[in-house]
Short mmCIF file of C-alpha atoms in Angstrom, two decimals:
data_model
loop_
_atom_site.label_atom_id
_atom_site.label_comp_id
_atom_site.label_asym_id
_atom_site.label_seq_id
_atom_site.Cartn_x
_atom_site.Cartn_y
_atom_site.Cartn_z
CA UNK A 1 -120.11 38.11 108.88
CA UNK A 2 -119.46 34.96 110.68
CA UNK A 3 -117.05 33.80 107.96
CA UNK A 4 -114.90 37.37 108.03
CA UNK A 5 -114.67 36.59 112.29
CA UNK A 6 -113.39 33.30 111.36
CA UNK A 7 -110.64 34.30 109.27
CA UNK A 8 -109.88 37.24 111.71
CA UNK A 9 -109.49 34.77 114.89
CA UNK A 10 -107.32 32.41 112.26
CA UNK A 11 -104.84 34.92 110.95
CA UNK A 12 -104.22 36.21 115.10
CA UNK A 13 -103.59 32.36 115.80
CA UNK A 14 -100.91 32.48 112.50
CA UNK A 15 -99.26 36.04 114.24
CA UNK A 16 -99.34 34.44 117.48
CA UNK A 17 -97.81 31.05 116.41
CA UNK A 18 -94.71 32.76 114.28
CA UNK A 19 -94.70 34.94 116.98
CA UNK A 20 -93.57 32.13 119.38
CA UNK A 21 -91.88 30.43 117.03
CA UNK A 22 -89.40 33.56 116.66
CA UNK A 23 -89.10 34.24 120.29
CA UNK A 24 -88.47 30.70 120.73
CA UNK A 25 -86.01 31.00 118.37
CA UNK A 26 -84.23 33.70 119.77
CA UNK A 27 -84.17 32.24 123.19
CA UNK A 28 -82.38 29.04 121.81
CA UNK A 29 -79.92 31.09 119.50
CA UNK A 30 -79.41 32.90 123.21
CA UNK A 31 -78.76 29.87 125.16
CA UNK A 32 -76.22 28.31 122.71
CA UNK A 33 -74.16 31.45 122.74
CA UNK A 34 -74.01 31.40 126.69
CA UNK A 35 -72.72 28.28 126.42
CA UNK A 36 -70.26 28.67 123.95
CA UNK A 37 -69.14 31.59 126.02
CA UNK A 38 -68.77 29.91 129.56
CA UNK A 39 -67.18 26.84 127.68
CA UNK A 40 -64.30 29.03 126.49
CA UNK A 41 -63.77 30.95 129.44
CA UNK A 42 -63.40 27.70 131.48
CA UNK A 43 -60.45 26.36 128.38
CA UNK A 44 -58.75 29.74 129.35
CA UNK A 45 -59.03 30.06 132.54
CA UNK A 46 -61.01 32.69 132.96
CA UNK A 47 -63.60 32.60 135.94
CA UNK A 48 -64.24 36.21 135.62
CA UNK A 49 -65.70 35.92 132.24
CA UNK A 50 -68.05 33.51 133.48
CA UNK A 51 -69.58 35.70 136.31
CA UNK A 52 -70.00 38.31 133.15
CA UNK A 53 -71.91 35.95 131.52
CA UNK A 54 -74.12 35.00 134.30
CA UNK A 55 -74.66 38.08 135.20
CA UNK A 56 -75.54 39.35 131.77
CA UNK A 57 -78.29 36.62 131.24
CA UNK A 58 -79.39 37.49 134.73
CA UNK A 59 -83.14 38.44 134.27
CA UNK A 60 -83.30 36.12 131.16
CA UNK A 61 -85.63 33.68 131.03
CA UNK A 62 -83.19 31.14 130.09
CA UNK A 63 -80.97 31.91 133.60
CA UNK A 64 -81.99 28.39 135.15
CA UNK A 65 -80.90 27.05 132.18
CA UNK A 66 -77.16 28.30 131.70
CA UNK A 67 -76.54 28.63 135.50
CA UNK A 68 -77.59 24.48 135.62
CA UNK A 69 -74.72 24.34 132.87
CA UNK A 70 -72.29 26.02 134.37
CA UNK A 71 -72.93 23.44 137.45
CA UNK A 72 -72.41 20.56 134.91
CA UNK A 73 -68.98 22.27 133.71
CA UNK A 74 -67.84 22.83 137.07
CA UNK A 75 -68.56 18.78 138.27
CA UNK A 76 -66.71 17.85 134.92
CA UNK A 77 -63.70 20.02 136.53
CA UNK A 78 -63.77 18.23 139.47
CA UNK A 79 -63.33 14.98 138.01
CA UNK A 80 -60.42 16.17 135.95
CA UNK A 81 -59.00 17.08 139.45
CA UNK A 82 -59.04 20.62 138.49
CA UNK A 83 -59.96 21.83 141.91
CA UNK A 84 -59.26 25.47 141.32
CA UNK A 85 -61.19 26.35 138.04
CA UNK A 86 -64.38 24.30 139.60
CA UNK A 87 -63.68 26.44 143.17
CA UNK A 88 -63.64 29.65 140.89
CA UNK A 89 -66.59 28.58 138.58
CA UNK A 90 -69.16 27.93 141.35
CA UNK A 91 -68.00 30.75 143.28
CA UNK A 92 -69.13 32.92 139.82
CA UNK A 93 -72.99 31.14 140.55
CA UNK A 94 -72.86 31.68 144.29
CA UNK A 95 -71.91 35.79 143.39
CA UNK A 96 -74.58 35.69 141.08
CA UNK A 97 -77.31 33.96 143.06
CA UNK A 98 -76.66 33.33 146.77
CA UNK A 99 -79.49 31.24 146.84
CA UNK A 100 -78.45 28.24 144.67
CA UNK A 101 -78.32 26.16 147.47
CA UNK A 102 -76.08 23.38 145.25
CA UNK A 103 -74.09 25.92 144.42
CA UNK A 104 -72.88 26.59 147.80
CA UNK A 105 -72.39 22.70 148.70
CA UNK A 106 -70.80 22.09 145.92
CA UNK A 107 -68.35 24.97 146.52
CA UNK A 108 -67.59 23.72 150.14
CA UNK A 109 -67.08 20.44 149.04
CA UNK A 110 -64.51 21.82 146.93
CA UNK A 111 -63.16 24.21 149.15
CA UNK A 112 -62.77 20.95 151.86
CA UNK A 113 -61.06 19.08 148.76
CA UNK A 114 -58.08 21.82 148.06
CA UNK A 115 -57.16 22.19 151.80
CA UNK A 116 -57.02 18.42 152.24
CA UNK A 117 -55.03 18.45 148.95
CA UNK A 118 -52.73 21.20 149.95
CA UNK A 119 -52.06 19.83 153.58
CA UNK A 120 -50.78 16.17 151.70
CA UNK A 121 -48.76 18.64 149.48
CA UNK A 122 -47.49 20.08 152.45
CA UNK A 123 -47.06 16.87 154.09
CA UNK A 124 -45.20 15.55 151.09
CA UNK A 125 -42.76 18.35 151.09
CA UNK A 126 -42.06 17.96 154.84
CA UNK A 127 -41.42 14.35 154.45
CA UNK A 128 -38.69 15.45 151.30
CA UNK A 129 -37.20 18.39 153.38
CA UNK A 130 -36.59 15.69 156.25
CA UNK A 131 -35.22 13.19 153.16
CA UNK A 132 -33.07 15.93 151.94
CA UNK A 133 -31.79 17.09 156.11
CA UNK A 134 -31.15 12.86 156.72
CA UNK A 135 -29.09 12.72 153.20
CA UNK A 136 -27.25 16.03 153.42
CA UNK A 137 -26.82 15.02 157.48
CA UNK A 138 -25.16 11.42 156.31
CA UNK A 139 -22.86 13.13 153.45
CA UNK A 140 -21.39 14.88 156.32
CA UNK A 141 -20.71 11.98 157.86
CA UNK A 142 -19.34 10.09 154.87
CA UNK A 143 -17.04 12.83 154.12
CA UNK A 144 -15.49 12.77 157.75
CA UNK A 145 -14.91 9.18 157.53
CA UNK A 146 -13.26 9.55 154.29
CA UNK A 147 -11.60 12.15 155.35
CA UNK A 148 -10.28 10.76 158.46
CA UNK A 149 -9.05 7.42 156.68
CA UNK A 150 -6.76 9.51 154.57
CA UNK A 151 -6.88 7.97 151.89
CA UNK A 152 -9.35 9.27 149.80
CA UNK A 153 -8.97 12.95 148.22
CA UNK A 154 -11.90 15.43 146.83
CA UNK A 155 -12.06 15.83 142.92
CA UNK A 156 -14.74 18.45 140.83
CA UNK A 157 -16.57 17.08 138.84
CA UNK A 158 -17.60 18.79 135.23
CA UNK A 159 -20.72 19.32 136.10
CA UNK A 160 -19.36 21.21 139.69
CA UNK A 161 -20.31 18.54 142.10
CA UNK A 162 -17.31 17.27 144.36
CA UNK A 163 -16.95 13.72 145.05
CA UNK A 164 -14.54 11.69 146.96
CA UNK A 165 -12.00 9.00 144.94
CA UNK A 166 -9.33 7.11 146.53
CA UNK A 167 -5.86 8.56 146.09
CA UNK A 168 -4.99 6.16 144.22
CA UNK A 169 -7.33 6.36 141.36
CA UNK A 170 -7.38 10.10 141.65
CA UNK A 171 -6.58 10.57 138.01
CA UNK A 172 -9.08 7.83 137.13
CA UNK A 173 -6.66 5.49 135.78
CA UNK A 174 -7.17 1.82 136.55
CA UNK A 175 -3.31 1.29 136.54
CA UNK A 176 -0.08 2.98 138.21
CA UNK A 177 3.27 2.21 136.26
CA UNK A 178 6.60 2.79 136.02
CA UNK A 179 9.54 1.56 133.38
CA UNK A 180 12.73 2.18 133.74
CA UNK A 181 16.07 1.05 131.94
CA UNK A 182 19.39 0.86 134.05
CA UNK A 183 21.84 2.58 131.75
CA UNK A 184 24.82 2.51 134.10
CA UNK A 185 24.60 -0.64 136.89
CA UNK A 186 27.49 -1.21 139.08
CA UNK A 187 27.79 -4.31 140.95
CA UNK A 188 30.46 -4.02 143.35
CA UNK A 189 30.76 -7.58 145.09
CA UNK A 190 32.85 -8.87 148.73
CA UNK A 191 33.81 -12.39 149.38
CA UNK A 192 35.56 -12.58 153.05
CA UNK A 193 37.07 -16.16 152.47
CA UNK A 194 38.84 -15.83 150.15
CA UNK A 195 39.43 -12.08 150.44
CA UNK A 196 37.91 -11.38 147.08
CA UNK A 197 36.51 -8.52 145.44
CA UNK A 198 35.49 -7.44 141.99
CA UNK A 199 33.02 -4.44 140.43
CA UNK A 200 31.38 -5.17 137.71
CA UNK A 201 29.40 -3.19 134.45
CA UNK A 202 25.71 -3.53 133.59
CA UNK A 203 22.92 -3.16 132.09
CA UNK A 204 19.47 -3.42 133.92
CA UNK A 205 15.22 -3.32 133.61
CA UNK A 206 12.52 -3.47 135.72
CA UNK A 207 8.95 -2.17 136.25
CA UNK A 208 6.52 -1.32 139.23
CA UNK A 209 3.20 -2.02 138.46
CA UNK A 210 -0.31 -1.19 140.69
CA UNK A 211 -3.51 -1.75 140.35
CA UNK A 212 -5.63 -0.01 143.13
CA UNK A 213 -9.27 -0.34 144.09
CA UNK A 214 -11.08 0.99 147.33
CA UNK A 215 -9.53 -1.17 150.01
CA UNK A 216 -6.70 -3.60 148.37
CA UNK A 217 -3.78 -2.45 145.80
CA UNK A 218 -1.85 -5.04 144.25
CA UNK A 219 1.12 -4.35 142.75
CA UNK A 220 4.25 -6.04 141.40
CA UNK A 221 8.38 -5.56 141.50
CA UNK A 222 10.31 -6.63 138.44
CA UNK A 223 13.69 -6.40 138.00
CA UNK A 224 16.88 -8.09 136.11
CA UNK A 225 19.92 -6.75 135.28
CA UNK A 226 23.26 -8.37 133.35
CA UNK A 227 27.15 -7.64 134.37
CA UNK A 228 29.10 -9.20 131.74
CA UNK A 229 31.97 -6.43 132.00
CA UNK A 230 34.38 -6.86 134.60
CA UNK A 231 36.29 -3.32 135.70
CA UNK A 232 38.22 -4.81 138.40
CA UNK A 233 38.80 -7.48 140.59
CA UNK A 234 40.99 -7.98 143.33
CA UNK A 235 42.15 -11.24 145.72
CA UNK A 236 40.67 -14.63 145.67
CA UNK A 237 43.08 -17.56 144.90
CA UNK A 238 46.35 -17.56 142.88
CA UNK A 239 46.78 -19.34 140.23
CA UNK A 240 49.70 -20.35 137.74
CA UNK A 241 49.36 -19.95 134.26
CA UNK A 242 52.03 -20.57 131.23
CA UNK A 243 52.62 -17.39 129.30
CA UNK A 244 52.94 -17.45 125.06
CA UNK A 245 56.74 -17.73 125.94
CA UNK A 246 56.29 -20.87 127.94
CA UNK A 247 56.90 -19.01 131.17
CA UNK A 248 54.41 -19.06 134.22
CA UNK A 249 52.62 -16.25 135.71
CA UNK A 250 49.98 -15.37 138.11
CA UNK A 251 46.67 -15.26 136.79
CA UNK A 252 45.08 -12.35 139.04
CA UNK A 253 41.96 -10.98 136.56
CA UNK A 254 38.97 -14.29 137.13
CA UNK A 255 36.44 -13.00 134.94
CA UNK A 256 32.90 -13.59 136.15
CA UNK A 257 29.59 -12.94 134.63
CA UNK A 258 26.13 -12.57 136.74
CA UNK A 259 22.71 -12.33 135.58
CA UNK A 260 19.76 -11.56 138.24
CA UNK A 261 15.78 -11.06 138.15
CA UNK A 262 13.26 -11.16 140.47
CA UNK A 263 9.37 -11.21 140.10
CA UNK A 264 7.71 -10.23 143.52
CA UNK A 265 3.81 -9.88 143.38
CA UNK A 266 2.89 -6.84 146.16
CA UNK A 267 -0.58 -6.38 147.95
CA UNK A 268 -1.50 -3.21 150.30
CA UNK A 269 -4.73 -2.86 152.28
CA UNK A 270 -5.33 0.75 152.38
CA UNK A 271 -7.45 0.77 155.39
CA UNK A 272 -4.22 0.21 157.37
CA UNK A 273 -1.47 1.97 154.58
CA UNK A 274 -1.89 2.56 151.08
CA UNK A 275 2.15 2.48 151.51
CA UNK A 276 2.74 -0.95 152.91
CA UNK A 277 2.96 -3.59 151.52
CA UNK A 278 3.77 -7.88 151.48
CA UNK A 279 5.45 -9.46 149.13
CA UNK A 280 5.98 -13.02 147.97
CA UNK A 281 8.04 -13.87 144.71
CA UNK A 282 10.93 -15.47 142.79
CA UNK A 283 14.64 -14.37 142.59
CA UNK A 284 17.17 -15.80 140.71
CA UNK A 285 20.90 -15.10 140.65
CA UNK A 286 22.54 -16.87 137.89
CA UNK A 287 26.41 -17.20 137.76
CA UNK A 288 28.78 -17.46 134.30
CA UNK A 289 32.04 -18.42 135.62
CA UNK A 290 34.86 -21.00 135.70
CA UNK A 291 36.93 -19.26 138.52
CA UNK A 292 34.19 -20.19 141.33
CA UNK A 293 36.82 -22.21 143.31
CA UNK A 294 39.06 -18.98 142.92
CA UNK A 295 36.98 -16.62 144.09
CA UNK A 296 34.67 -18.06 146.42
CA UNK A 297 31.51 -16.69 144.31
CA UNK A 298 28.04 -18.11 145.27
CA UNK A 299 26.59 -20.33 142.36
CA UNK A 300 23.53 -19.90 140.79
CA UNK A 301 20.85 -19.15 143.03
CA UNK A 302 17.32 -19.42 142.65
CA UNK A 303 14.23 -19.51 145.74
CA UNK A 304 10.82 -18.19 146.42
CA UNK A 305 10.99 -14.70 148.59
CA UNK A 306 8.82 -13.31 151.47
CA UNK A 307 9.10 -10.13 152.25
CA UNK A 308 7.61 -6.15 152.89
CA UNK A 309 8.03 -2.75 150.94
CA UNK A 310 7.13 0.53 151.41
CA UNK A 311 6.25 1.45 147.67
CA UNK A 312 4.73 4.46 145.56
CA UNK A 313 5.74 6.88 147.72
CA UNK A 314 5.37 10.10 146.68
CA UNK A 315 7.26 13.29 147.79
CA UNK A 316 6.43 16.38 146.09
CA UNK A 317 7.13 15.06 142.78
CA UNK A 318 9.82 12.75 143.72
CA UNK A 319 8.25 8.95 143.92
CA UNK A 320 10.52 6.17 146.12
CA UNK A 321 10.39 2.70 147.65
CA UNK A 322 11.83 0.55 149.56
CA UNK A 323 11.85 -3.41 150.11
CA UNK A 324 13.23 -6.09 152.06
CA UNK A 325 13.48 -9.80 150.95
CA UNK A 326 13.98 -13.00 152.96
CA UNK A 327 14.90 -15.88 150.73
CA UNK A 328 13.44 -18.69 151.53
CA UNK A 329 15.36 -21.31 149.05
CA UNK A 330 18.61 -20.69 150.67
CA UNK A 331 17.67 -23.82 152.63
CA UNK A 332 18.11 -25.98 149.63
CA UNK A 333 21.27 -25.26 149.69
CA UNK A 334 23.70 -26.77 151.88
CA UNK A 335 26.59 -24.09 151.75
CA UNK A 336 23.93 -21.70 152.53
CA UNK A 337 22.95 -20.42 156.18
CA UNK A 338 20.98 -17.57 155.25
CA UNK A 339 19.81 -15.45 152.33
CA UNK A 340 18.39 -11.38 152.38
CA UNK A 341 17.90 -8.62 149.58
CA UNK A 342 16.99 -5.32 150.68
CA UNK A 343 17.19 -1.91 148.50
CA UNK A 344 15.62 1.64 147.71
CA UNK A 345 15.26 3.85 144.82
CA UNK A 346 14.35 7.22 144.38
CA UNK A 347 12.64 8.38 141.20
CA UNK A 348 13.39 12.08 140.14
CA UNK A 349 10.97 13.69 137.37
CA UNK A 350 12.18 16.14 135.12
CA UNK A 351 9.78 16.10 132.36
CA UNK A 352 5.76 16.10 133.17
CA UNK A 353 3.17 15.88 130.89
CA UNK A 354 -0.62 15.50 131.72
CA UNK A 355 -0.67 11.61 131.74
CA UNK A 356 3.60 10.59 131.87
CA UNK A 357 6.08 11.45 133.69
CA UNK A 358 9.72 10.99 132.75
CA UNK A 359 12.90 10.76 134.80
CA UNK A 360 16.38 9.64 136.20
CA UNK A 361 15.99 6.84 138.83
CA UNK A 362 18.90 6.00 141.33
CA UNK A 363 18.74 3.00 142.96
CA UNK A 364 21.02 1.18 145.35
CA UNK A 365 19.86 -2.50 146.22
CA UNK A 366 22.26 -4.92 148.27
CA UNK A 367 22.18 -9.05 148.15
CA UNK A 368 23.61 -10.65 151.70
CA UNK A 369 24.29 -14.68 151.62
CA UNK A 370 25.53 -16.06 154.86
CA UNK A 371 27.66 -19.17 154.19
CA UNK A 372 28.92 -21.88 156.83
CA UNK A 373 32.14 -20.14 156.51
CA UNK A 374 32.51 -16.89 154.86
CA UNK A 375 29.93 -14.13 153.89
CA UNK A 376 29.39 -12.66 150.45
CA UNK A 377 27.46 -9.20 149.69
CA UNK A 378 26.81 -8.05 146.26
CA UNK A 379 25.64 -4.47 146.66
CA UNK A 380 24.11 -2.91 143.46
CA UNK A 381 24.38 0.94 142.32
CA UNK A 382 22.21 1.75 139.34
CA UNK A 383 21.20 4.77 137.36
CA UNK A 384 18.32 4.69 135.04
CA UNK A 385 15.75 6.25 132.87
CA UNK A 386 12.32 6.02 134.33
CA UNK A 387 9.02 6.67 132.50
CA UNK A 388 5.99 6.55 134.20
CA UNK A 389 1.97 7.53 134.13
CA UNK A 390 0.85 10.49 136.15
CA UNK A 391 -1.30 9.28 139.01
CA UNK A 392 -2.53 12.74 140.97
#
């Protein structure tokens, strides 16, 4: 009897212990699954499903447990200075039990934490709103200095933005040029003692060059021409000559050749005139002849220059200049009292493409030496084929 009591009590004590064993079980398989659950609702983002699980496990045994974890998940948020999940996840323990004490800290602290975060936000984009006012506030001040100065001009960009370039560089080119070939250049010269006078046929080239930048544009004038075809001459000195029949006759025609060139360096500072301009150079004025006595004609000349221009001016699509030179050399020379070459040309286009320009230049330019007795001018008509880059 005792034996069959024995084995009763020890087969209740094997129920009970699988018993436990199962529940235990079940309450671990329970657990896991919570937190698998709040673990993905905190990777998406979704509080809501957190409060569902809390609530769900509510009355379970295990409660402490998964409510302690979602604690742990929501400090882990905090550290990853994701203030707004961790706000959201202990607000899910606080609506499920209002008294978890370290629930509600811990959701003030974070609560603190975002508006101290959002008022440096906010104090950050203050301090860029009053970066972007001061910037936009000192454009407008850029542009009506540039725009007062005159000598810058407003270009699109491709990207729509508008910037400012100086006129000069307006079509982005780092040089301004011009070539042109005299076809047809008339020299038409005046000696007072002896009356002589003569006009002469040529051929000429020369070349305005620029290079502008911000403040300073340098530029340079070259020119030289050749007259080696006398058309007429009139006066100067009479002279006998035997004829092929032995007889003498006047010899009335002194034929004459002149060469000329000039090199003249130019500078501009645009702050004053993008227009204006010094000068300082060469000239040289070269004479062929064997009739100088006869006619009175200066001989070769050659001196430095000094003198101002008013150059690449434009007007509409016509471009012209205009210079005056002061030769210095005449003072090597003791026939000599004073030296000057002065000039214009105009520049007509009749052919524009997007980066050349082609055209007919007419040019008059005018050479005035002052001797001790008598004054020669040389004055210079020419007509020539220009060719040109577009600069605006």
């Amino acid at each position: 009897m005792n034996i069959i009591k024995k084995f009763r009590k020890l087969i209740l004590a094997f129920v009970f212990i699988a018993t436990s064993f199962a529940l235990f079980g079940q309450s671990v398989e329970d657990v896991s699954e919570a937190y698998r659950q709040i673990d993905e609702a905190i990777v998406t983002k979704a509080p809501d499903k957190i409060s569902e699980v809390l609530k769900k496990n509510l009355n379970s045994p295990n409660y402490k447990l998964i409510e302690n974890y979602t604690l742990k998940k929501t400090r882990q948020l905090i550290i990853t200075d994701n203030l707004e999940m961790a706000r959201q996840t202990s607000l899910a323990v606080i609506d499920n039990n209002i008294e978890n004490f370290d629930a509600v800290e811990l959701y003030s602290y974070i609560d603190k934490a975002i508006l101290n975060q959002q008022a440096a936000n906010q104090a950050a984009e203050n301090r860029k709103r009053l970066e972007q006012e001061r910037i936009v506030a000192l454009n407008a001040k850029s542009k009506q200095k540039l725009e007062s100065r005159g000598n810058y001009q407003k270009v699109n960009t491709a990207s729509g933005q508008e910037v400012y370039v100086n006129e000069q560089q307006a079509s982005f080119s780092s040089m301004i040029w011009t070539v042109k070939l005299g076809l047809a250049d008339f020299l038409y010269q005046k000696i007072d003692k002896p009356d002589f006078s003569s006009l002469k046929y040529g051929l000429a080239f020369g070349a305005n060059l620029f290079r502008p930048s911000e403040r300073i544009i340098i530029g340079a004038d070259l020119f030289a021409d050749a007259h080696i075809l006398n058309l007429s001459t009139k006066g100067g000195v009479k002279t006998q000559k035997k004829s092929q029949f032995g007889d003498d006759e006047e010899d009335d025609d002194p034929q004459e050749f002149m060469f000329s060139g000039r090199f003249v360096p130019e500078i501009a500072f645009a702050d004053l005139s993008k227009y204006l301009f010094l000068r300082a150079g060469v000239s040289a004025h070269i004479l062929a002849s064997k009739y100088q006595e006869r006619t009175g004609s200066q001989k070769t000349f050659i001196s430095p220059v000094v003198g101002i221009a008013l150059d690449n001016i434009s007007i509409g699509g016509a471009q012209m200049r205009l210079f005056y030179d002061y030769d210095i050399g005449h003072l090597a020379y003791d026939e000599l009292k004073s030296a000057m070459e002065f000039g214009g040309s105009i520049m007509l286009p009749f052919s524009t493409s997007d980066k050349t320009k082609m055209g007919i230049e007419l040019g008059v330019q005018d050479l005035l030496l002052m001797k001790e007795e008598s004054m020669e001018n040389r004055t210079k008509f020419t007509f020539a084929i220009g060719v040109g880059n577009v600069t605006k």
